[in-house]
XYZ file of C-alpha atoms in Angstrom:
211
model
C 7.443 -9.710 7.871
C 6.554 -11.713 11.521
C 5.554 -11.505 14.939
C 6.556 -13.459 18.206
C 5.977 -12.456 21.480
C 7.955 -8.975 21.549
C 5.944 -7.454 18.297
C 6.658 -7.468 14.711
C 10.018 -7.867 12.969
C 11.693 -7.968 9.504
C 12.305 -11.678 8.176
C 14.816 -10.949 5.683
C 15.720 -14.842 3.498
C 17.824 -14.672 0.215
C 18.376 -16.763 -2.368
C 21.984 -18.300 -3.101
C 23.548 -15.558 -5.040
C 21.924 -12.461 -3.611
C 23.264 -10.328 -1.186
C 21.598 -7.545 0.760
C 23.941 -4.599 2.472
C 23.073 -2.439 4.583
C 22.831 1.432 3.200
C 21.801 3.852 5.777
C 20.188 2.967 9.295
C 17.940 6.539 11.198
C 17.353 4.631 15.066
C 15.759 7.870 15.553
C 12.678 7.656 13.615
C 13.386 3.651 13.652
C 14.308 4.151 9.581
C 16.408 2.101 7.332
C 17.407 1.416 3.462
C 18.336 -1.922 2.391
C 20.583 -2.615 -0.706
C 19.694 -6.173 -2.400
C 22.896 -6.920 -5.507
C 21.505 -9.131 -7.434
C 23.936 -10.185 -9.760
C 24.523 -6.412 -11.497
C 21.537 -5.625 -10.572
C 20.884 -3.751 -7.220
C 17.492 -3.052 -5.778
C 16.934 -0.808 -2.771
C 14.626 -0.685 -0.434
C 13.311 1.111 2.651
C 12.014 -0.425 5.979
C 10.883 1.506 8.907
C 8.028 1.834 11.300
C 4.979 4.319 10.388
C 2.900 5.349 13.542
C 2.089 1.578 13.952
C 3.271 -0.807 12.246
C 6.867 -1.286 10.205
C 6.660 -1.539 6.570
C 8.888 -2.494 3.352
C 8.591 -0.313 0.963
C 10.533 -0.612 -2.409
C 12.422 2.698 -3.889
C 12.215 4.153 -7.507
C 15.403 5.786 -8.817
C 19.296 4.640 -8.551
C 20.467 8.086 -6.891
C 19.087 6.824 -3.012
C 21.222 6.374 -1.066
C 20.113 6.615 2.458
C 17.103 7.317 4.542
C 17.251 11.185 3.245
C 17.161 10.529 0.019
C 14.938 6.826 -0.070
C 11.844 9.031 1.570
C 12.086 11.549 -0.935
C 12.274 9.036 -4.363
C 8.552 8.340 -3.024
C 7.137 11.440 -2.760
C 4.689 12.877 -5.629
C 5.992 14.804 -8.246
C 2.759 16.437 -8.097
C 3.421 17.244 -4.359
C 6.916 18.886 -4.575
C 6.825 22.496 -2.936
C 3.467 22.337 -1.757
C 1.432 21.500 1.577
C -0.336 17.865 2.046
C -0.958 15.244 4.485
C 0.382 11.652 3.764
C -1.458 8.762 5.730
C 0.513 4.935 4.568
C 1.440 5.183 0.619
C -1.619 8.249 -0.407
C -0.712 11.898 -0.085
C -3.912 14.619 -0.008
C -3.670 18.061 -1.177
C -6.342 20.750 -0.284
C -7.833 21.787 -3.830
C -9.988 24.641 -4.826
C -12.315 23.271 -6.671
C -13.025 19.453 -7.896
C -14.018 18.505 -12.036
C -18.230 19.788 -12.890
C -17.972 16.156 -14.314
C -16.848 14.023 -11.066
C -18.977 11.414 -9.814
C -19.575 11.483 -5.957
C -19.595 8.723 -3.616
C -20.091 8.268 0.123
C -17.246 5.779 2.396
C -15.452 5.147 -0.779
C -11.926 2.486 -0.656
C -8.005 3.685 -2.342
C -6.273 0.522 -2.617
C -2.962 0.975 -4.741
C -3.919 -3.159 -5.422
C -1.673 -6.094 -5.471
C -3.583 -7.191 -2.228
C -3.324 -4.285 -0.352
C -5.859 -3.566 2.698
C -7.470 -0.243 1.133
C -8.061 3.409 3.200
C -11.910 4.322 2.804
C -12.685 8.150 2.206
C -15.658 9.317 4.073
C -16.478 11.007 1.088
C -14.540 10.834 -2.555
C -15.136 12.048 -5.729
C -13.717 10.603 -9.315
C -13.828 11.372 -12.718
C -12.302 9.914 -15.662
C -9.909 6.365 -14.526
C -11.054 2.297 -16.689
C -13.809 0.604 -14.970
C -11.702 -3.156 -13.939
C -13.175 -6.425 -12.274
C -11.282 -7.025 -9.109
C -10.976 -10.287 -7.194
C -8.565 -11.770 -5.190
C -7.117 -13.806 -8.300
C -6.867 -10.099 -9.523
C -6.311 -7.787 -7.315
C -5.617 -5.529 -10.136
C -7.772 -5.400 -11.614
C -8.501 -6.708 -15.607
C -10.344 -4.747 -18.160
C -13.853 -5.268 -19.379
C -13.021 -7.665 -22.275
C -10.235 -10.022 -20.374
C -13.111 -10.195 -17.720
C -15.315 -12.047 -20.106
C -12.524 -13.757 -21.805
C -11.824 -15.113 -19.118
C -15.622 -16.375 -17.331
C -15.904 -17.719 -21.268
C -13.307 -20.309 -20.877
C -13.227 -20.578 -17.144
C -16.414 -21.436 -15.266
C -15.901 -21.427 -12.114
C -13.849 -17.627 -12.565
C -17.503 -16.561 -11.824
C -17.226 -17.836 -7.744
C -14.254 -15.549 -7.259
C -15.735 -12.771 -4.877
C -15.315 -10.182 -8.199
C -15.895 -6.617 -7.343
C -16.088 -3.690 -10.251
C -13.840 -1.108 -9.174
C -12.083 1.679 -10.973
C -8.138 2.569 -11.790
C -6.115 5.058 -12.207
C -9.038 7.743 -12.287
C -8.449 11.022 -10.784
C -9.557 11.147 -6.732
C -10.921 13.098 -5.095
C -11.260 13.218 -1.168
C -12.993 14.745 2.092
C -13.608 14.505 5.276
C -12.321 11.266 7.396
C -10.016 8.913 5.971
C -9.671 5.377 8.020
C -6.764 2.918 8.262
C -6.336 0.308 10.502
C -2.646 0.603 10.060
C -3.240 4.046 10.787
C -4.389 7.707 12.317
C -7.436 8.680 11.607
C -6.670 11.992 9.160
C -9.906 14.615 8.533
C -9.609 16.933 5.251
C -11.670 19.223 5.598
C -12.115 20.865 2.096
C -11.378 18.356 -0.882
C -7.872 16.852 -1.600
C -6.803 15.387 -5.231
C -5.439 12.008 -4.031
C -1.757 10.938 -5.877
C -0.232 8.188 -4.514
C 3.465 7.253 -3.869
C 5.922 5.964 -6.977
C 6.670 2.596 -5.170
C 4.745 1.439 -8.533
C 8.054 3.115 -10.383
C 10.697 1.119 -8.954
C 11.778 -1.753 -11.249
C 11.830 -4.344 -7.992
C 8.282 -3.594 -7.408
C 4.915 -5.869 -7.448
C 2.597 -4.240 -10.184
C 0.689 -2.248 -8.584
C -2.519 -0.354 -9.605
C -4.055 3.029 -8.205
C -7.802 1.907 -7.356
C -11.002 2.962 -5.811
């Protein structure tokens, strides 16, 4: 995506032998489905506008043929048939209680890794998951053994602005959730946090659930 005097725009460029094809366009909601052919492989993307900015998401599943099915393919299976609140790639489902052994934090970020811009939760509880070290060079995190091996083999690696985070934990949020590309939402009571299914698309960049 780029920006000029008229605002944001999609700049789609393909290597030789790669063929793009628009499968469906929904002007009313500013969405379209783009399929990219690479030999026999077919990769599909949902492109559109979400509140304030344009976005592009790799969509999983062979059954995606239009905007409706692309949106459905990104919906977490855990929220199907349930009421939820969404902000970008995150879905929040109201729960009665959180696990008693969950750890409590304030002003905690949610990130899908791979250099994404984090969403900031006013209150958050976390249970389980894997502790990882995250840096700009390792946006999805590396575990303690990998981190120690890297530091031992590269004396300059400690300069990479590391941050300790937790990957793939059970996460519960309450209060305001902020992100500069989205309207702030307010969660009245604890909500279980789920990430969309983009990470299951074979053509998506490797994605992790970090907080």
